[in-house]
CSV table of C-alpha atoms in Angstrom, one decimal:
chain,number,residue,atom,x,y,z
A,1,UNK,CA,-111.2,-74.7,-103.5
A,2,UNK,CA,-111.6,-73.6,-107.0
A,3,UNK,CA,-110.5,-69.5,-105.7
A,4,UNK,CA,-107.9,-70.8,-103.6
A,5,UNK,CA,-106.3,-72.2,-106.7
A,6,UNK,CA,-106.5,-69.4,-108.7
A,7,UNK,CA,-109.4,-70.7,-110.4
A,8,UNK,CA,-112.2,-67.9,-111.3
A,9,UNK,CA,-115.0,-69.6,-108.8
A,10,UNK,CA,-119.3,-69.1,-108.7
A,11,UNK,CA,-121.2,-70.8,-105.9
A,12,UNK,CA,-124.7,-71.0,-106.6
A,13,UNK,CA,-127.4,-71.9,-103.5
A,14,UNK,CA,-131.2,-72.3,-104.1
A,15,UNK,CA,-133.2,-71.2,-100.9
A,16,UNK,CA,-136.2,-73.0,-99.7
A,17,UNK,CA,-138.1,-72.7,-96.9
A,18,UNK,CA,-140.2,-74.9,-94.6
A,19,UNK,CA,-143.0,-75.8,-97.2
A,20,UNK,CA,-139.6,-76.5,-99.6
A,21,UNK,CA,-137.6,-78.4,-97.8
A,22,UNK,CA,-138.3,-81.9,-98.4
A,23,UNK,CA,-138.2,-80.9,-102.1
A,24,UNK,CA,-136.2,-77.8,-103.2
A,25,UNK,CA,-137.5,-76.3,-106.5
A,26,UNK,CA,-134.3,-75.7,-108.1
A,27,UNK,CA,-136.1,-74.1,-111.5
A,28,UNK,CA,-135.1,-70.7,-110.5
A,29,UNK,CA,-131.6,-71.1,-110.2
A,30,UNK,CA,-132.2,-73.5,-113.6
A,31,UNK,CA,-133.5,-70.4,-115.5
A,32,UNK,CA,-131.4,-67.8,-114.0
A,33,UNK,CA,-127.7,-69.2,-113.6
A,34,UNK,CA,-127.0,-69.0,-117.4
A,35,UNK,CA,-127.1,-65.4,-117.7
A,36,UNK,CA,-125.6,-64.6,-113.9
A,37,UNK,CA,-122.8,-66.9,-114.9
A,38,UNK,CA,-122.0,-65.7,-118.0
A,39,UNK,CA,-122.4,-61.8,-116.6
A,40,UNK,CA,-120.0,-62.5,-114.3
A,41,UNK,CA,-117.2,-64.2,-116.2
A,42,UNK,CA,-117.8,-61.8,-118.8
A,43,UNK,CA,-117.2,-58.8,-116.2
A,44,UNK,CA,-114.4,-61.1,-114.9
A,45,UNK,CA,-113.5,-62.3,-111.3
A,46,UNK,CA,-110.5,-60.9,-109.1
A,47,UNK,CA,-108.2,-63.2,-107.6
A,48,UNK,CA,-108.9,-64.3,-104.1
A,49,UNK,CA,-112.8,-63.6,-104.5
A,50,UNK,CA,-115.3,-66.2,-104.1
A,51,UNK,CA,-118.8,-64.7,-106.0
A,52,UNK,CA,-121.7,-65.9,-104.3
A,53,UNK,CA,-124.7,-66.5,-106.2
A,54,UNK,CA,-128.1,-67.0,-103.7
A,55,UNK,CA,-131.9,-68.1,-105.3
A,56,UNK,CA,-135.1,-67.1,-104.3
A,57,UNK,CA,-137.1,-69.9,-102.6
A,58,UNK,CA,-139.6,-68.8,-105.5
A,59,UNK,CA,-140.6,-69.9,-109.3
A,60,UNK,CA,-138.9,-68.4,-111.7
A,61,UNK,CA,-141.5,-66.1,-113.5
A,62,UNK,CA,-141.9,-64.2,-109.7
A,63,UNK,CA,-138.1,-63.2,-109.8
A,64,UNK,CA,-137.8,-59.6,-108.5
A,65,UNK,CA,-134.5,-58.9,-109.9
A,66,UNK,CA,-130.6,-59.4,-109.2
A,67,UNK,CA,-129.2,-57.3,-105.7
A,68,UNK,CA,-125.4,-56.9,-105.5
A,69,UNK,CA,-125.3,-57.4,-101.6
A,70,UNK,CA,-122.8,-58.1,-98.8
A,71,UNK,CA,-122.6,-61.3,-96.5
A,72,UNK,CA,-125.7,-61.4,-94.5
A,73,UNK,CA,-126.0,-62.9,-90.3
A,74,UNK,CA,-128.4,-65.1,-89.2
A,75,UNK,CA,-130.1,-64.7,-85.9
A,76,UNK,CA,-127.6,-66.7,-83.7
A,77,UNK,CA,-130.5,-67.6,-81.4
A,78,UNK,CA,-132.0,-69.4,-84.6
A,79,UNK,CA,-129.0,-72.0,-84.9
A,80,UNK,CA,-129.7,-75.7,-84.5
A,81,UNK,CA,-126.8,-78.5,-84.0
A,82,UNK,CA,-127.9,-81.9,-84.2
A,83,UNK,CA,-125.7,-84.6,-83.5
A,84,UNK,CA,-126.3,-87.3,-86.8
A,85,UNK,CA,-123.9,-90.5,-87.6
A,86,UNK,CA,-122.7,-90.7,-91.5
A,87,UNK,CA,-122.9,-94.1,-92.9
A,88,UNK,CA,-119.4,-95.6,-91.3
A,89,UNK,CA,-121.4,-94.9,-87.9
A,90,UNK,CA,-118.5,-92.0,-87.5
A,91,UNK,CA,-120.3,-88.9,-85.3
A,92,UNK,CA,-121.0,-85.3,-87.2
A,93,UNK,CA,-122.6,-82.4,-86.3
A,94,UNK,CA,-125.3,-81.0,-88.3
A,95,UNK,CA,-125.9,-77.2,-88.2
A,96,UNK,CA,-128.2,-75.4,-89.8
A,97,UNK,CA,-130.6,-72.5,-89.1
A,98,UNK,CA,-134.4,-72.6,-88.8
A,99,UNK,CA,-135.9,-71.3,-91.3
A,100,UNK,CA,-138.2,-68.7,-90.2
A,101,UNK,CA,-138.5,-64.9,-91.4
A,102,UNK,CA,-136.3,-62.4,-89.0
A,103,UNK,CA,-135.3,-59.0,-89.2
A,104,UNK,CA,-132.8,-58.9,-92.1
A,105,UNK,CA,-130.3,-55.9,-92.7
A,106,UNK,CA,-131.0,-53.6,-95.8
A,107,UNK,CA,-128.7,-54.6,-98.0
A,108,UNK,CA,-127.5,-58.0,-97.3
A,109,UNK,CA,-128.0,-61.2,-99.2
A,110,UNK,CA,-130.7,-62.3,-96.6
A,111,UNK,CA,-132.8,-59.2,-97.5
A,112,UNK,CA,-132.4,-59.7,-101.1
A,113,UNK,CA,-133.9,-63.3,-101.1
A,114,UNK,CA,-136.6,-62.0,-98.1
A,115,UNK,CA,-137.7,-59.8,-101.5
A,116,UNK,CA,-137.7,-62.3,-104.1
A,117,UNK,CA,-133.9,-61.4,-105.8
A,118,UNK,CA,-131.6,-62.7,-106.9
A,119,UNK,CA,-128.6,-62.4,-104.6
A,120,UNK,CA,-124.6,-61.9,-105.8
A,121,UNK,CA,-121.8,-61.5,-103.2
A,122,UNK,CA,-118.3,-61.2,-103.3
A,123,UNK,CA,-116.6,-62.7,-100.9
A,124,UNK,CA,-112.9,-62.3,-100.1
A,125,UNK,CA,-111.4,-65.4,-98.8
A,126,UNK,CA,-108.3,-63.5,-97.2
A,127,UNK,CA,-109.9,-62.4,-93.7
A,128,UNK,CA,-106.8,-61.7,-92.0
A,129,UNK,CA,-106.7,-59.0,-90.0
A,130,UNK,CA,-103.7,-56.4,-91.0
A,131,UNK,CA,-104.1,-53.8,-88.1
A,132,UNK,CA,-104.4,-57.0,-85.2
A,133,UNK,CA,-101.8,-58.8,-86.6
A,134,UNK,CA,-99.6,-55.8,-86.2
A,135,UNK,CA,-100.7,-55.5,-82.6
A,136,UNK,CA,-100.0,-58.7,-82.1
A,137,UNK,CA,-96.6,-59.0,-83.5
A,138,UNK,CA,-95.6,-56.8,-81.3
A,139,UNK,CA,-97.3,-58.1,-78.1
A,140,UNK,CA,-95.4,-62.0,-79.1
A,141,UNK,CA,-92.4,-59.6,-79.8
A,142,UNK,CA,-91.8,-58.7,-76.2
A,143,UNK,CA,-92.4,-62.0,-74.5
């Protein structure tokens, strides 16, 4: 919300894993944020981008490092919906991924926190397609 207003935004996400879970160790992103936060407001952040900011399901001391990454893809195969009530009894879908180690793209921000970094990814929240839209003008054109 904050980038769609024109405000300079940071999402931060702690990792855990299966042994984590039930209680999230959110120390690393406590001892780490500070510094990310104010590198990154310092540098200063575009219009329209969303930064990213992923931590290792790991204590803070066995940080490997901050990776500049791109948007990393889950094995779709891995993807769990569960069908949950909230508490008006109103139906939602929970999805979520198991959380299991897969093959994960050099580069992304699922190999950086497979390696124990620190992961920070820009994100553009404008995904519209230029060239398609073009194409597709045209095509609506001529109906």
């Amino acid at each position: 919300e904050g980038t769609i207003l024109g405000i300079p935004s940071i999402a931060l996400s702690q990792a855990f894993g299966p042994a984590t879970r039930a209680n999230p160790s959110y120390d690393t992103a406590e001892a780490h944020a500070p510094e990310v936060i104010r590198t990154l407001l310092k540098e200063g952040i575009p219009a329209g981008i969303l930064v990213n900011v992923n931590f290792p399901d790991r204590p803070p001391r066995d940080v490997q490092g901050i990776a500049v990454t791109a948007q990393g893809r889950r094995d779709q195969n891995l993807m769990r919906i569960e069908a949950r009530q909230d508490g008006r009894g109103n139906a939602y879908y929970w999805i979520g991924f198991e959380r299991r180690v897969f093959g994960t793209v050099p580069g992304s921000d699922l190999r950086a926190l497979d390696e124990g970094r620190i992961s920070v990814t820009p994100l553009r929240l404008d995904m519209t397609d230029e060239p398609f839209m073009t194409r597709l003008a045209q095509v609506f054109e001529e109906k």
